[in-house]
Amino acid sequence: MTLLTSEMNKELMDPCRLCPRRCGAARLHGETGYCGARAVVKAARAALHYWEEPCISGTRGAGAVFFSHCNLGCIYCQNSRISRGGEGEEITTEHLAEIFCKLQEQGAHCIDLVTAVHYLPPVCKAIEQARLAGLRIPTVYNSGGYESAEILRMAKGYFDMYMPDLKYVTDGLAAALSNAPDYPSVSLAAIDEMLAQTGPAQFDGDGIMRRGVLIRHLVLPGHTRESMAVLRLISERWGDDVYVSIMNQYTPVAGAGQREGFGELARQVTKREYGKVVDEAIRLGLTHVYIQEGGTAQESFIPDIDGEGIL
Ligand code: SF4
């Protein structure tokens, strides 16, 4: 395990270069950067979560901790109260470690860290503290995919599984929809590093993933070509070394679709669109694929932001 010491903490967060934006905010001196996060961890919810893929949520749920703020800027974000609004409570690393242990006591199959990139050093420290206190379940780094491979290398050993999004392969789309034109190249390098760390997936006797990489792709209305290109890239680059989850749960938020040229973001994905993308996965011969059944574009995927498990 690579120890993210307090010295490294200082070096990585002030000026901040924790994520590919490298915006240089002096976070240990109270500044915030593009993501809006201060140096202290802020989280909005920590609870058993049953809506991840079956190999993650299992029967008892994933112990999901939703961190406040985000380094992306997706105009269709379904958790914008947390990601952009920054709702949540500031907590110490000791408290975060206790939360991990409590989720384990509640029966969680894993600790599911949702969007932790901007708090990586304190989160790693909390994992270390929790492991010393008896945390045995695996840790899942659940991410929007906009990660620095170099920083992930420094965190080697802290995460048993990675669950990154792969949203786009086209720079222009990544710029227009997530304000991250370098997302395609950056996320590919990041996933290479994730897979190098975990190796191919491993499961326990109950079908719960213990190590590995599960890539998620949310199909956007009107953008099936991009989704098919994403799948082709996954197939060519990693094949069945990774698991893939093709999601149809896009839910239009207020204002989605108002940007010129992206009016279709105001509606859900049609069955036909989703079927086309799934057919492409079949055509490519990808076998480690999760798909969603109809009617999943609902608010159950959007967690309550009520401070549960944090306060
Ligand atoms: S984590 Fe936040 S402050 Fe740090 S480089 Fe990324 S956007 Fe900037």
JSON list of N, CA and C and ligand atoms in Angstrom, two decimals, residues 12-13 16-25 27 31-37 70-71 117-119, ligand 1:
[
{"chain": "A", "resi": 12, "resn": "LEU", "atom": "N", "xyz": [-0.27, 17.50, -2.57]},
{"chain": "A", "resi": 12, "resn": "LEU", "atom": "CA", "xyz": [-1.29, 17.25, -3.60]},
{"chain": "A", "resi": 12, "resn": "LEU", "atom": "C", "xyz": [-2.47, 18.22, -3.54]},
{"chain": "A", "resi": 13, "resn": "MET", "atom": "N", "xyz": [-2.71, 18.78, -2.35]},
{"chain": "A", "resi": 13, "resn": "MET", "atom": "CA", "xyz": [-3.90, 19.62, -2.20]},
{"chain": "A", "resi": 13, "resn": "MET", "atom": "C", "xyz": [-3.58, 21.11, -2.13]},
{"chain": "A", "resi": 16, "resn": "CYS", "atom": "N", "xyz": [-3.62, 22.47, -5.42]},
{"chain": "A", "resi": 16, "resn": "CYS", "atom": "CA", "xyz": [-4.30, 21.20, -5.67]},
{"chain": "A", "resi": 16, "resn": "CYS", "atom": "C", "xyz": [-4.08, 20.69, -7.10]},
{"chain": "A", "resi": 17, "resn": "ARG", "atom": "N", "xyz": [-3.65, 19.42, -7.14]},
{"chain": "A", "resi": 17, "resn": "ARG", "atom": "CA", "xyz": [-3.51, 18.74, -8.43]},
{"chain": "A", "resi": 17, "resn": "ARG", "atom": "C", "xyz": [-4.06, 17.31, -8.31]},
{"chain": "A", "resi": 18, "resn": "LEU", "atom": "N", "xyz": [-5.07, 17.21, -7.46]},
{"chain": "A", "resi": 18, "resn": "LEU", "atom": "CA", "xyz": [-5.64, 15.88, -7.22]},
{"chain": "A", "resi": 18, "resn": "LEU", "atom": "C", "xyz": [-6.37, 15.31, -8.43]},
{"chain": "A", "resi": 19, "resn": "CYS", "atom": "N", "xyz": [-6.90, 16.19, -9.27]},
{"chain": "A", "resi": 19, "resn": "CYS", "atom": "CA", "xyz": [-7.63, 15.67, -10.43]},
{"chain": "A", "resi": 19, "resn": "CYS", "atom": "C", "xyz": [-7.07, 16.30, -11.69]},
{"chain": "A", "resi": 20, "resn": "PRO", "atom": "N", "xyz": [-7.50, 15.83, -12.85]},
{"chain": "A", "resi": 20, "resn": "PRO", "atom": "CA", "xyz": [-6.89, 16.30, -14.10]},
{"chain": "A", "resi": 20, "resn": "PRO", "atom": "C", "xyz": [-7.05, 17.79, -14.35]},
{"chain": "A", "resi": 21, "resn": "ARG", "atom": "N", "xyz": [-7.94, 18.46, -13.63]},
{"chain": "A", "resi": 21, "resn": "ARG", "atom": "CA", "xyz": [-8.04, 19.91, -13.84]},
{"chain": "A", "resi": 21, "resn": "ARG", "atom": "C", "xyz": [-6.81, 20.64, -13.30]},
{"chain": "A", "resi": 22, "resn": "ARG", "atom": "N", "xyz": [-6.19, 20.07, -12.30]},
{"chain": "A", "resi": 22, "resn": "ARG", "atom": "CA", "xyz": [-4.97, 20.66, -11.71]},
{"chain": "A", "resi": 22, "resn": "ARG", "atom": "C", "xyz": [-5.15, 22.17, -11.54]},
{"chain": "A", "resi": 23, "resn": "CYS", "atom": "N", "xyz": [-6.24, 22.57, -10.92]},
{"chain": "A", "resi": 23, "resn": "CYS", "atom": "CA", "xyz": [-6.54, 24.01, -10.93]},
{"chain": "A", "resi": 23, "resn": "CYS", "atom": "C", "xyz": [-5.74, 24.79, -9.90]},
{"chain": "A", "resi": 24, "resn": "GLY", "atom": "N", "xyz": [-5.00, 24.11, -9.04]},
{"chain": "A", "resi": 24, "resn": "GLY", "atom": "CA", "xyz": [-4.02, 24.79, -8.21]},
{"chain": "A", "resi": 24, "resn": "GLY", "atom": "C", "xyz": [-4.57, 25.54, -7.01]},
{"chain": "A", "resi": 25, "resn": "ALA", "atom": "N", "xyz": [-5.80, 25.27, -6.60]},
{"chain": "A", "resi": 25, "resn": "ALA", "atom": "CA", "xyz": [-6.35, 25.96, -5.43]},
{"chain": "A", "resi": 25, "resn": "ALA", "atom": "C", "xyz": [-5.54, 25.61, -4.19]},
{"chain": "A", "resi": 27, "resn": "ARG", "atom": "N", "xyz": [-5.96, 24.62, -1.16]},
{"chain": "A", "resi": 27, "resn": "ARG", "atom": "CA", "xyz": [-7.09, 24.11, -0.36]},
{"chain": "A", "resi": 27, "resn": "ARG", "atom": "C", "xyz": [-6.77, 24.04, 1.13]},
{"chain": "A", "resi": 31, "resn": "GLU", "atom": "N", "xyz": [-8.81, 27.94, 0.25]},
{"chain": "A", "resi": 31, "resn": "GLU", "atom": "CA", "xyz": [-9.28, 28.18, -1.12]},
{"chain": "A", "resi": 31, "resn": "GLU", "atom": "C", "xyz": [-10.06, 26.98, -1.65]},
{"chain": "A", "resi": 32, "resn": "THR", "atom": "N", "xyz": [-10.96, 27.25, -2.57]},
{"chain": "A", "resi": 32, "resn": "THR", "atom": "CA", "xyz": [-11.63, 26.16, -3.28]},
{"chain": "A", "resi": 32, "resn": "THR", "atom": "C", "xyz": [-11.34, 26.34, -4.77]},
{"chain": "A", "resi": 33, "resn": "GLY", "atom": "N", "xyz": [-11.33, 25.22, -5.47]},
{"chain": "A", "resi": 33, "resn": "GLY", "atom": "CA", "xyz": [-11.06, 25.28, -6.90]},
{"chain": "A", "resi": 33, "resn": "GLY", "atom": "C", "xyz": [-12.31, 24.99, -7.71]},
{"chain": "A", "resi": 34, "resn": "TYR", "atom": "N", "xyz": [-12.12, 24.45, -8.89]},
{"chain": "A", "resi": 34, "resn": "TYR", "atom": "CA", "xyz": [-13.25, 24.18, -9.79]},
{"chain": "A", "resi": 34, "resn": "TYR", "atom": "C", "xyz": [-14.31, 23.30, -9.12]},
{"chain": "A", "resi": 35, "resn": "CYS", "atom": "N", "xyz": [-13.89, 22.30, -8.35]},
{"chain": "A", "resi": 35, "resn": "CYS", "atom": "CA", "xyz": [-14.85, 21.36, -7.76]},
{"chain": "A", "resi": 35, "resn": "CYS", "atom": "C", "xyz": [-15.62, 21.98, -6.60]},
{"chain": "A", "resi": 36, "resn": "GLY", "atom": "N", "xyz": [-15.09, 23.04, -6.03]},
{"chain": "A", "resi": 36, "resn": "GLY", "atom": "CA", "xyz": [-15.78, 23.70, -4.92]},
{"chain": "A", "resi": 36, "resn": "GLY", "atom": "C", "xyz": [-15.52, 23.08, -3.56]},
{"chain": "A", "resi": 37, "resn": "ALA", "atom": "N", "xyz": [-14.69, 22.02, -3.51]},
{"chain": "A", "resi": 37, "resn": "ALA", "atom": "CA", "xyz": [-14.47, 21.33, -2.23]},
{"chain": "A", "resi": 37, "resn": "ALA", "atom": "C", "xyz": [-13.38, 22.01, -1.41]},
{"chain": "A", "resi": 70, "resn": "CYS", "atom": "N", "xyz": [-17.93, 17.94, -6.89]},
{"chain": "A", "resi": 70, "resn": "CYS", "atom": "CA", "xyz": [-17.53, 17.08, -8.02]},
{"chain": "A", "resi": 70, "resn": "CYS", "atom": "C", "xyz": [-16.58, 17.85, -8.92]},
{"chain": "A", "resi": 71, "resn": "ASN", "atom": "N", "xyz": [-15.67, 17.11, -9.56]},
{"chain": "A", "resi": 71, "resn": "ASN", "atom": "CA", "xyz": [-14.70, 17.77, -10.44]},
{"chain": "A", "resi": 71, "resn": "ASN", "atom": "C", "xyz": [-15.18, 17.82, -11.90]},
{"chain": "A", "resi": 117, "resn": "VAL", "atom": "N", "xyz": [-12.72, 11.70, -5.57]},
{"chain": "A", "resi": 117, "resn": "VAL", "atom": "CA", "xyz": [-11.43, 12.15, -6.10]},
{"chain": "A", "resi": 117, "resn": "VAL", "atom": "C", "xyz": [-10.89, 13.40, -5.41]},
{"chain": "A", "resi": 118, "resn": "HIS", "atom": "N", "xyz": [-11.74, 14.35, -5.13]},
{"chain": "A", "resi": 118, "resn": "HIS", "atom": "CA", "xyz": [-11.26, 15.63, -4.58]},
{"chain": "A", "resi": 118, "resn": "HIS", "atom": "C", "xyz": [-10.95, 15.53, -3.08]},
{"chain": "A", "resi": 119, "resn": "TYR", "atom": "N", "xyz": [-11.21, 14.34, -2.48]},
{"chain": "A", "resi": 119, "resn": "TYR", "atom": "CA", "xyz": [-10.85, 14.12, -1.07]},
{"chain": "A", "resi": 119, "resn": "TYR", "atom": "C", "xyz": [-9.93, 12.92, -0.93]},
{"chain": "B", "resi": 1, "resn": "SF4", "atom": "S1", "xyz": [-9.76, 18.29, -7.03]},
{"chain": "B", "resi": 1, "resn": "SF4", "atom": "FE1", "xyz": [-10.88, 20.23, -7.20]},
{"chain": "B", "resi": 1, "resn": "SF4", "atom": "S2", "xyz": [-9.43, 21.80, -6.47]},
{"chain": "B", "resi": 1, "resn": "SF4", "atom": "FE2", "xyz": [-8.27, 19.94, -6.92]},
{"chain": "B", "resi": 1, "resn": "SF4", "atom": "S3", "xyz": [-7.53, 20.17, -9.03]},
{"chain": "B", "resi": 1, "resn": "SF4", "atom": "FE3", "xyz": [-9.48, 19.04, -9.12]},
{"chain": "B", "resi": 1, "resn": "SF4", "atom": "S4", "xyz": [-11.06, 20.61, -9.40]},
{"chain": "B", "resi": 1, "resn": "SF4", "atom": "FE4", "xyz": [-9.20, 21.65, -8.70]}
]
